[in-house]
Short mmCIF file of C-alpha atoms in Angstrom, two decimals:
data_model
loop_
_atom_site.label_atom_id
_atom_site.label_comp_id
_atom_site.label_asym_id
_atom_site.label_seq_id
_atom_site.Cartn_x
_atom_site.Cartn_y
_atom_site.Cartn_z
CA MET A 1 7.02 -7.26 -22.04
CA ARG A 2 4.23 -9.56 -23.04
CA GLN A 3 2.81 -10.43 -26.40
CA ALA A 4 -0.73 -9.53 -27.41
CA ASP A 5 -2.18 -12.73 -25.93
CA GLY A 6 -0.63 -11.96 -22.58
CA ARG A 7 2.07 -14.63 -22.78
CA VAL A 8 5.63 -13.61 -22.12
CA GLY A 9 7.67 -13.61 -25.30
CA ARG A 10 10.64 -15.63 -24.11
CA ASP A 11 8.60 -18.53 -22.79
CA LEU A 12 10.81 -21.04 -24.51
CA LEU A 13 13.27 -20.37 -21.72
CA PRO A 14 12.53 -21.64 -18.21
CA ALA A 15 10.89 -18.92 -16.11
CA SER A 16 13.36 -19.40 -13.29
CA VAL A 17 16.22 -18.63 -15.66
CA LEU A 18 14.55 -15.44 -16.80
CA ILE A 19 13.83 -14.33 -13.24
CA MET A 20 17.36 -15.06 -12.07
CA GLU A 21 18.75 -13.25 -15.08
CA GLN A 22 16.69 -10.20 -14.28
CA LYS A 23 17.58 -10.21 -10.58
CA GLU A 24 21.27 -10.83 -10.98
CA ARG A 25 22.20 -8.83 -14.01
CA PHE A 26 19.98 -5.79 -13.92
CA THR A 27 21.06 -2.74 -12.02
CA PRO A 28 19.10 0.51 -12.03
CA HIS A 29 21.91 2.25 -13.87
CA ASP A 30 21.35 -0.10 -16.82
CA ASP A 31 17.95 1.51 -17.29
CA PRO A 32 18.25 4.26 -19.95
CA ASP A 33 15.39 6.12 -18.28
CA VAL A 34 17.33 6.17 -15.04
CA GLN A 35 20.16 7.74 -17.00
CA LEU A 36 17.72 10.36 -18.30
CA MET A 37 16.57 11.08 -14.77
CA LEU A 38 20.16 11.42 -13.58
CA ARG A 39 20.82 13.82 -16.44
CA PHE A 40 17.75 15.80 -15.42
CA GLN A 41 19.03 15.79 -11.85
CA LYS A 42 22.12 17.57 -13.14
CA GLY A 43 19.96 20.20 -14.80
CA ASP A 44 19.31 18.75 -18.23
CA MET A 45 15.74 19.88 -18.86
CA GLU A 46 15.63 18.09 -22.19
CA ALA A 47 16.02 14.79 -20.37
CA PHE A 48 12.96 15.60 -18.28
CA GLN A 49 11.02 16.46 -21.42
CA GLN A 50 11.95 13.09 -22.91
CA LEU A 51 10.73 11.31 -19.81
CA PHE A 52 7.50 13.28 -19.84
CA HIS A 53 6.79 12.52 -23.49
CA LYS A 54 7.68 8.87 -23.09
CA TYR A 55 5.73 8.15 -19.93
CA SER A 56 2.90 10.66 -19.63
CA PRO A 57 0.53 8.71 -21.93
CA SER A 58 1.13 5.56 -19.86
CA VAL A 59 0.51 7.41 -16.61
CA VAL A 60 -2.67 8.96 -18.03
CA ASN A 61 -3.89 5.52 -19.10
CA PHE A 62 -3.05 3.96 -15.77
CA ALA A 63 -4.86 6.73 -13.90
CA PHE A 64 -7.79 6.54 -16.31
CA ARG A 65 -8.22 2.82 -15.73
CA PHE A 66 -7.76 3.36 -12.00
CA LEU A 67 -10.12 6.33 -11.60
CA GLY A 68 -12.45 6.03 -14.57
CA THR A 69 -12.41 9.64 -15.80
CA GLN A 70 -10.00 11.08 -18.32
CA ALA A 71 -10.07 14.61 -16.94
CA ARG A 72 -9.00 13.49 -13.47
CA ALA A 73 -6.53 11.04 -14.97
CA GLU A 74 -4.81 13.86 -16.84
CA GLU A 75 -4.77 16.03 -13.75
CA ILE A 76 -3.23 13.20 -11.73
CA ALA A 77 -0.63 12.58 -14.45
CA GLN A 78 0.33 16.25 -14.33
CA GLU A 79 0.70 16.08 -10.57
CA VAL A 80 2.86 12.99 -10.88
CA PHE A 81 5.29 14.72 -13.22
CA LEU A 82 5.26 17.86 -11.13
CA GLN A 83 6.33 15.69 -8.23
CA VAL A 84 9.10 14.15 -10.34
CA TYR A 85 10.24 17.68 -11.15
CA ARG A 86 10.16 18.80 -7.54
CA TRP A 87 11.90 15.66 -6.27
CA GLN A 88 14.68 15.75 -8.83
CA LYS A 89 17.34 16.46 -6.20
CA ARG A 90 16.11 13.70 -3.94
CA TYR A 91 16.00 11.08 -6.64
CA GLU A 92 18.23 8.07 -6.11
CA ALA A 93 18.61 5.35 -8.70
CA LYS A 94 17.48 2.43 -6.61
CA ALA A 95 15.11 0.85 -9.13
CA LYS A 96 13.94 1.17 -12.70
CA PHE A 97 12.62 4.64 -13.43
CA SER A 98 9.22 3.25 -14.43
CA THR A 99 8.68 1.51 -11.08
CA TRP A 100 9.58 4.72 -9.22
CA LEU A 101 7.28 6.73 -11.48
CA PHE A 102 4.32 4.36 -11.13
CA LYS A 103 4.84 4.22 -7.39
CA ILE A 104 4.20 7.96 -7.38
CA ALA A 105 1.26 7.52 -9.76
CA HIS A 106 -0.22 4.75 -7.62
CA ASN A 107 0.02 6.91 -4.49
CA HIS A 108 -1.63 9.85 -6.24
CA CYS A 109 -4.47 7.64 -7.48
CA LEU A 110 -4.94 6.19 -4.00
CA ASN A 111 -5.10 9.69 -2.53
CA GLU A 112 -7.65 10.63 -5.14
CA VAL A 113 -9.80 7.60 -4.36
CA ARG A 114 -9.54 8.24 -0.63
CA LYS A 115 -10.89 11.72 -1.07
CA GLY A 116 -14.14 9.86 -1.49
CA GLU A 117 -15.04 11.28 -4.86
CA TYR A 118 -14.45 8.03 -6.67
CA ARG A 119 -15.25 5.56 -3.94
CA VAL A 120 -17.56 2.86 -5.19
CA SER A 121 -19.43 0.57 -2.88
CA LEU A 122 -18.24 -2.99 -3.17
CA GLU A 123 -21.85 -4.12 -3.36
CA SER A 124 -22.53 -1.75 -6.21
CA PHE A 125 -21.77 -2.76 -9.73
CA ASP A 126 -22.27 0.79 -10.90
CA PRO A 127 -19.29 3.00 -11.72
CA PRO A 128 -18.83 6.43 -10.14
CA ASP A 129 -21.22 9.21 -11.14
CA ASP A 130 -18.60 10.90 -13.27
CA PHE A 131 -17.40 7.65 -14.76
CA GLU A 132 -16.92 8.11 -18.50
CA GLY A 133 -16.61 4.51 -19.54
CA ASP A 134 -14.51 3.62 -22.49
CA GLU A 135 -13.95 6.39 -24.99
CA ARG A 136 -15.26 4.21 -27.78
CA GLU A 137 -18.65 4.02 -26.07
CA ARG A 138 -19.55 7.49 -27.19
CA ASN A 139 -19.85 6.74 -30.88
CA LEU A 140 -21.94 3.64 -31.24
CA PRO A 141 -21.04 1.67 -34.37
CA ASP A 142 -23.30 0.50 -37.13
CA THR A 143 -24.35 -2.91 -35.82
CA THR A 144 -25.91 -4.04 -39.07
CA SER A 145 -22.59 -5.42 -40.31
CA ALA A 146 -20.60 -8.27 -38.83
CA LYS A 147 -17.74 -5.88 -38.20
CA GLY A 148 -20.09 -3.55 -36.35
CA GLU A 149 -21.22 -6.43 -34.13
CA ASP A 150 -17.61 -7.24 -33.31
CA ILE A 151 -16.95 -3.64 -32.39
CA LEU A 152 -20.05 -3.56 -30.24
CA ALA A 153 -18.96 -6.76 -28.50
CA ALA A 154 -15.54 -5.24 -27.89
CA LYS A 155 -17.18 -2.16 -26.41
CA GLU A 156 -19.33 -4.30 -24.16
CA ALA A 157 -16.26 -6.21 -22.98
CA ALA A 158 -14.29 -3.00 -22.39
CA ASP A 159 -17.15 -1.55 -20.40
CA ARG A 160 -17.46 -4.71 -18.30
CA ILE A 161 -13.73 -4.74 -17.64
CA GLN A 162 -13.78 -1.14 -16.48
CA ARG A 163 -16.69 -1.86 -14.15
CA VAL A 164 -14.96 -4.88 -12.64
CA LEU A 165 -11.77 -2.85 -12.21
CA HIS A 166 -13.75 -0.40 -10.11
CA ARG A 167 -15.15 -3.17 -7.96
CA ILE A 168 -11.93 -4.93 -7.01
CA PRO A 169 -9.63 -3.70 -4.22
CA GLU A 170 -7.16 -1.01 -5.21
CA SER A 171 -4.07 -3.17 -4.71
CA GLN A 172 -5.51 -5.82 -7.04
CA ARG A 173 -6.41 -3.13 -9.54
CA THR A 174 -2.91 -1.67 -9.54
CA ALA A 175 -1.26 -5.08 -9.76
CA LEU A 176 -3.41 -6.08 -12.70
CA LEU A 177 -3.08 -2.79 -14.57
CA LEU A 178 0.69 -2.60 -14.21
CA SER A 179 1.12 -6.24 -15.05
CA ARG A 180 -1.15 -6.23 -18.10
CA LEU A 181 -1.11 -2.70 -19.48
CA GLU A 182 2.48 -1.76 -18.61
CA GLY A 183 3.90 -5.26 -18.98
CA MET A 184 5.63 -5.12 -15.61
CA SER A 185 6.99 -8.28 -14.03
CA TYR A 186 5.66 -9.37 -10.65
CA GLN A 187 8.91 -8.16 -9.11
CA GLU A 188 8.46 -4.68 -10.57
CA VAL A 189 4.82 -4.55 -9.46
CA ALA A 190 5.94 -5.61 -5.99
CA GLU A 191 8.36 -2.67 -5.92
CA VAL A 192 5.58 -0.28 -6.88
CA LEU A 193 3.25 -1.64 -4.21
CA GLY A 194 5.93 -2.07 -1.58
CA SER A 195 4.99 -5.71 -1.42
CA THR A 196 6.39 -9.12 -2.33
CA GLU A 197 6.31 -11.11 -5.54
CA LYS A 198 4.28 -13.77 -3.79
CA ALA A 199 1.69 -11.20 -2.74
CA VAL A 200 1.58 -9.78 -6.26
CA LYS A 201 1.03 -13.26 -7.66
CA SER A 202 -1.98 -13.59 -5.38
CA LEU A 203 -3.28 -10.10 -6.24
CA VAL A 204 -3.06 -10.70 -9.99
CA PHE A 205 -4.67 -14.11 -9.61
CA ARG A 206 -7.63 -12.76 -7.61
CA ALA A 207 -8.09 -9.78 -9.92
CA THR A 208 -8.09 -12.07 -12.96
CA GLN A 209 -10.62 -14.34 -11.29
CA SER A 210 -12.88 -11.35 -10.64
CA LEU A 211 -12.55 -10.31 -14.27
CA LYS A 212 -13.34 -13.82 -15.41
CA GLU A 213 -16.50 -13.86 -13.33
CA GLY A 214 -17.53 -10.43 -14.61
CA LEU A 215 -17.00 -11.55 -18.19
CA ARG A 216 -18.41 -15.04 -17.76
CA ASP A 217 -21.23 -14.81 -20.31
CA ILE A 218 -18.94 -13.23 -22.88
CA LEU A 219 -16.34 -15.94 -22.32
CA ASP A 220 -18.98 -18.64 -22.58
CA SER A 221 -20.20 -17.19 -25.86
CA TYR A 222 -16.71 -17.61 -27.31
CA GLU A 223 -16.91 -21.32 -26.64
CA LEU A 224 -20.24 -21.85 -28.41
CA MET B 1 -1.21 -31.31 -7.37
CA SER B 2 -4.99 -31.08 -7.31
CA CYS B 3 -6.99 -29.14 -9.87
CA GLU B 4 -7.75 -26.52 -7.21
CA THR B 5 -4.07 -25.96 -6.50
CA ILE B 6 -3.17 -25.97 -10.17
CA ARG B 7 -5.75 -23.27 -10.90
CA THR B 8 -4.20 -20.90 -8.37
CA HIS B 9 -1.00 -21.11 -10.44
CA LEU B 10 -2.54 -20.74 -13.88
CA VAL B 11 -2.30 -16.95 -14.10
CA ALA B 12 1.35 -16.94 -12.99
CA TYR B 13 1.96 -19.87 -15.35
CA ARG B 14 0.72 -17.84 -18.31
CA ASP B 15 2.73 -14.84 -17.10
CA GLY B 16 5.92 -16.90 -17.01
CA GLU B 17 6.29 -16.13 -13.32
CA LEU B 18 6.50 -19.69 -11.98
CA LEU B 19 9.70 -21.39 -11.02
CA GLU B 20 10.72 -24.11 -13.46
CA GLN B 21 9.67 -26.91 -11.12
CA ASP B 22 6.16 -25.50 -10.66
CA ARG B 23 5.85 -24.64 -14.32
CA ALA B 24 6.65 -28.24 -15.29
CA ARG B 25 4.05 -29.56 -12.81
CA VAL B 26 1.35 -27.25 -14.16
CA ALA B 27 2.22 -28.15 -17.76
CA ALA B 28 2.08 -31.87 -16.96
CA HIS B 29 -1.28 -31.46 -15.23
CA LEU B 30 -2.73 -29.45 -18.11
CA SER B 31 -1.74 -32.11 -20.61
CA GLY B 32 -4.06 -34.57 -18.87
CA CYS B 33 -6.85 -32.39 -17.48
CA PRO B 34 -9.43 -30.97 -19.91
CA ALA B 35 -11.20 -28.95 -17.16
CA CYS B 36 -8.04 -27.08 -16.13
CA THR B 37 -7.11 -26.66 -19.79
CA ARG B 38 -10.48 -24.99 -20.38
CA GLU B 39 -9.89 -22.77 -17.35
CA GLU B 40 -6.45 -21.87 -18.68
CA LYS B 41 -7.94 -20.91 -22.06
CA GLN B 42 -10.53 -18.70 -20.38
CA LEU B 43 -7.83 -16.93 -18.39
CA ALA B 44 -5.89 -16.44 -21.61
CA ARG B 45 -8.98 -14.88 -23.18
CA VAL B 46 -9.41 -12.56 -20.18
CA ASN B 47 -5.78 -11.50 -20.51
CA GLN B 48 -6.22 -10.89 -24.18
CA MET B 49 -9.30 -8.73 -23.64
CA LEU B 50 -7.49 -6.74 -21.00
CA THR B 51 -4.33 -6.17 -22.99
CA ASN B 52 -6.41 -5.27 -26.04
CA LEU B 53 -8.18 -2.45 -24.22
CA GLU B 54 -7.89 0.66 -26.29
CA ARG B 55 -5.42 3.09 -24.80
CA ILE B 56 -6.79 6.59 -24.44
CA THR B 57 -4.92 9.46 -26.00
CA PRO B 58 -4.28 12.44 -23.73
CA SER B 59 -6.26 15.48 -24.79
CA PRO B 60 -4.46 17.86 -27.21
CA ASP B 61 -4.00 20.45 -24.49
CA PHE B 62 -2.60 17.98 -21.95
CA ALA B 63 1.12 18.52 -22.56
CA ALA B 64 0.80 22.29 -23.02
CA ALA B 65 -1.23 22.54 -19.80
CA PHE B 66 1.45 20.61 -17.95
CA TRP B 67 4.31 22.85 -19.12
CA ARG B 68 2.25 25.92 -18.20
CA ARG B 69 1.62 24.46 -14.77
CA LEU B 70 5.28 23.60 -14.38
CA GLU B 71 6.22 27.12 -15.29
CA GLN B 72 3.78 28.55 -12.76
CA GLU B 73 4.43 26.13 -9.90
CA GLY B 74 7.89 24.88 -10.69
CA HIS B 75 9.57 28.25 -10.60
CA SER B 76 7.61 29.48 -7.61
CA ARG B 77 8.32 26.33 -5.60
CA GLN B 78 12.01 25.72 -6.12
CA GLU B 79 12.99 22.80 -4.05
CA GLU B 80 14.48 23.68 -0.70
CA PRO B 81 17.50 21.76 0.48
CA GLU B 82 16.41 18.72 2.44
CA SER B 83 17.36 18.78 6.09
CA ARG B 84 19.25 15.89 7.65
CA TRP B 85 16.25 14.80 9.72
CA ALA B 86 13.87 15.10 6.78
CA ARG B 87 16.21 12.99 4.71
CA TRP B 88 16.51 10.36 7.45
CA TRP B 89 12.74 10.19 7.90
CA ARG B 90 12.10 9.98 4.12
CA GLU B 91 14.64 7.20 3.70
CA LEU B 92 13.08 5.32 6.60
CA ARG B 93 9.60 5.63 5.10
CA GLU B 94 10.80 4.67 1.65
CA GLY B 95 12.87 1.81 3.00
CA LEU B 96 9.99 0.26 4.91
CA THR B 97 7.32 -1.24 2.75
CA GLY B 98 3.71 -1.55 3.91
CA TRP B 99 4.06 -5.02 5.34
CA GLN B 100 7.30 -4.07 7.07
CA TRP B 101 5.68 -1.28 9.06
CA THR B 102 3.77 -3.68 11.29
CA PRO B 103 6.80 -5.43 12.83
CA ALA B 104 8.63 -2.09 12.91
CA LEU B 105 5.84 -0.50 14.94
CA ALA B 106 5.59 -3.59 17.13
CA GLY B 107 9.33 -3.33 17.75
CA ALA B 108 9.05 0.35 18.60
CA ALA B 109 6.20 -0.37 21.00
CA SER B 110 8.22 -3.17 22.63
CA LEU B 111 11.19 -0.82 23.02
CA LEU B 112 8.94 1.80 24.57
CA ILE B 113 7.55 -0.68 27.07
CA PHE B 114 11.04 -1.99 27.85
CA LEU B 115 12.38 1.52 28.47
CA SER B 116 9.38 2.26 30.67
CA TYR B 117 10.13 -0.85 32.69
CA ILE B 118 13.80 0.09 33.07
CA LEU B 119 12.90 3.59 34.19
CA SER B 120 10.29 2.32 36.60
CA SER B 121 12.75 -0.09 38.23
CA HIS B 122 14.63 2.84 39.82
CA PRO B 123 13.34 3.46 43.36
CA THR B 124 11.13 6.49 43.74
CA PRO B 125 12.06 8.47 46.85
CA THR B 126 8.57 9.74 47.52
CA PRO B 127 5.33 9.44 45.70
CA THR B 128 4.71 12.55 43.70
CA PRO B 129 1.31 14.05 43.13
CA PRO B 130 -0.07 13.96 39.62
CA THR B 131 1.50 16.68 37.57
CA GLN B 132 0.23 18.59 34.64
CA PRO B 133 1.17 17.19 31.24
CA ALA B 134 4.13 18.77 29.52
CA ALA B 135 3.18 22.14 28.21
CA HIS B 136 4.75 21.50 24.83
CA VAL B 137 2.42 18.58 24.07
CA ALA B 138 -0.20 19.86 21.70
CA ALA B 139 -3.75 19.19 22.82
CA ALA B 140 -4.57 17.70 19.44
CA ASP B 141 -1.85 15.04 19.89
CA VAL B 142 -3.17 13.81 23.22
CA PRO B 143 -5.74 10.98 23.12
CA ALA B 144 -9.07 11.93 24.65
CA PRO B 145 -8.81 9.63 27.72
CA VAL B 146 -5.46 11.17 28.67
CA ALA B 147 -6.74 14.69 28.09
CA LYS B 148 -9.52 13.96 30.57
CA GLU B 149 -7.20 12.41 33.13
CA PRO B 150 -3.72 13.96 32.83
CA GLY B 151 -2.66 12.24 36.06
CA LEU B 152 -2.52 8.90 34.29
CA PHE B 153 0.88 9.71 32.87
CA ALA B 154 2.18 10.81 36.24
CA ASN B 155 1.06 7.48 37.69
CA TYR B 156 2.57 5.44 34.94
CA ARG B 157 5.81 4.57 36.70
CA VAL B 158 3.91 3.25 39.69
CA ILE B 159 1.43 1.41 37.52
CA ALA B 160 4.35 -0.22 35.73
CA ASP B 161 5.38 -1.67 39.10
CA LEU B 162 2.12 -3.57 39.25
CA ASP B 163 3.81 -6.42 37.42
CA LYS B 164 5.79 -7.04 40.55
CA LEU B 165 2.71 -7.36 42.73
CA SER B 166 2.32 -11.09 42.61
CA HIS B 167 0.11 -10.94 45.71
CA PHE B 168 -2.06 -8.03 44.67
CA ASP B 169 -5.27 -10.02 45.09
CA GLU B 170 -4.27 -10.80 48.62
CA ILE B 171 -3.61 -7.13 49.33
CA ALA B 172 -7.06 -6.28 48.10
CA THR B 173 -8.69 -8.82 50.40
CA VAL B 174 -6.75 -7.83 53.49
CA GLN B 175 -8.98 -6.33 56.11
CA VAL B 176 -7.42 -3.01 56.88
CA PRO B 177 -7.66 -1.94 60.50
CA GLY B 178 -10.26 0.77 60.73
CA GLU B 179 -13.82 1.60 61.43
CA HIS B 180 -15.17 -1.68 60.02
CA ASN B 181 -12.75 -3.89 61.85
CA THR B 182 -12.43 -4.38 65.51
CA GLU B 183 -9.55 -6.78 65.17
CA LEU B 184 -6.15 -5.19 64.57
CA ALA B 185 -4.16 -6.51 61.68
CA SER B 186 -1.09 -8.43 62.55
CA GLU B 187 1.92 -9.41 60.49
CA GLU B 188 0.59 -12.96 60.30
CA ASN B 189 -2.44 -12.04 58.19
CA LEU B 190 -0.61 -9.65 55.91
CA PRO B 191 0.99 -10.86 52.66
CA PRO B 192 4.75 -11.29 53.05
CA ASP B 193 5.48 -8.81 50.26
CA LEU B 194 3.52 -6.16 52.05
CA VAL B 195 5.31 -6.82 55.30
CA LYS B 196 8.64 -6.46 53.55
CA ASP B 197 7.68 -3.25 51.87
CA PRO B 198 4.91 -1.38 53.67
CA SER B 199 5.43 1.56 51.32
CA PHE B 200 2.98 -0.16 48.96
CA PHE B 201 0.25 1.38 50.99
CA VAL B 202 1.56 4.79 50.03
CA HIS B 203 0.63 3.91 46.47
CA TYR B 204 -2.75 2.49 47.35
CA PRO B 205 -4.82 5.48 46.17
CA ILE B 206 -3.00 5.23 42.87
CA LEU B 207 -3.44 1.51 42.65
CA GLN B 208 -7.16 2.07 43.00
CA LYS B 209 -6.95 3.70 39.61
CA MET B 210 -6.22 0.33 38.08
CA GLU B 211 -9.70 0.46 36.67
CA GLN B 212 -8.42 3.16 34.39
CA LEU B 213 -5.68 1.00 32.98
CA GLU B 214 -7.85 0.44 29.92
CA ASN B 215 -6.91 3.98 29.02
CA LEU B 216 -3.28 2.92 28.81
CA GLU B 217 -4.19 0.67 25.89
CA ALA B 218 -5.91 3.60 24.28
CA VAL B 219 -2.73 5.61 24.58
CA LEU B 220 -0.58 2.87 23.08
CA ASP B 221 -3.09 2.11 20.35
CA ALA B 222 -3.67 5.74 19.42
CA PRO B 223 -3.04 6.07 15.67
CA VAL B 224 -0.08 8.18 14.69
CA GLU B 225 -1.00 10.88 12.23
CA GLY B 226 0.29 10.10 8.75
CA ASP B 227 0.96 6.47 9.57
CA GLU B 228 -1.82 5.22 7.30
CA HIS B 229 -0.52 7.35 4.50
CA ALA B 230 3.00 6.09 4.99
CA ARG B 231 1.79 2.53 4.60
CA GLY B 232 0.76 3.41 1.16
#
């Protein structure tokens, strides 16, 4: 997991050491959520409830950032967990539970986008018609105070970010969201996308570049 | 490393995803390059803005709606035991990632072509007239060019033999004895391959359909339903 500024917490250690540690020592059965899923597979409904309560907010947020509307995001999250429920007997502990879960979530979001309802032209900078923007947009703050100005600036940045997220290719969007919002490593993102770490590195880089361009004037203002 | 190269590593550098050797190079470069340091700070700011995005809270009815839905759908759609074939196919799909499908499909296509070649190398006793396509093939699964010309499949074995016709151009230019020629053809002005195996002429009407070979590509390139979905 990363700290608030995006930097990995254990960066005093060489990255290669951390990566090798993760690859060599971790097995899916070490993941407590995998254990919960295996318990659920044996009929323990309480284990499924724990997984739902732990992960459903994350899946809703991922789908919200991916699709742009909370109502559809919640519907997608429900479908994801229904699929987990239905696939309980087929589940095999081959990876961390979260990567398996977000793989399902990613596929559901892609299906949703490919229905055409949320497709946004790459040339267009406008979000979909039913795009809700950031929740905080609805109640505009009092901008007469310095704090109000900060909040307004944060809203502007959040809105810009959401718009850029809708412009970039879906694979870049997923890689960035999972990496930043869920704190997944490149290896875990690669498992979700069925890709390679090298490809994920490129996806995250390009997505970040797009964000930087979309936020250029805001970033420049920080340097004044 | 140049500034351009360094900048492609900056995001992974901040994420702690570089190998130690690369990380040390980037760090050394940053210590002496104000422009890349500024770029690195901007990327850090972008990351910070992204990670600071307010997380939405699911609506109060979200969880209750899910358990209601589970009760309605979950009990009515108890999972059926997975068949052996379904399990094999699922494991294959799950085992192959998006970028692995391409070589897998290429391999399958190569195998198909190889098997076709092997089958076509067996001598055909007599040329058979075009037959109707197998009745069990659903019309929706057949590419349009094949649906229009079902005989193409029947001719495939002969068409596959075309590879062996190293002198096909010569065959085409041979003046066949007939109404336009007063001079009878002799063995001297026939290609040696044709002299050895005059049965090629039996296939001539079929060989004339070479123009339609473009349809063969259409058949091989026809998308398989669900393939796109499987690639994720």
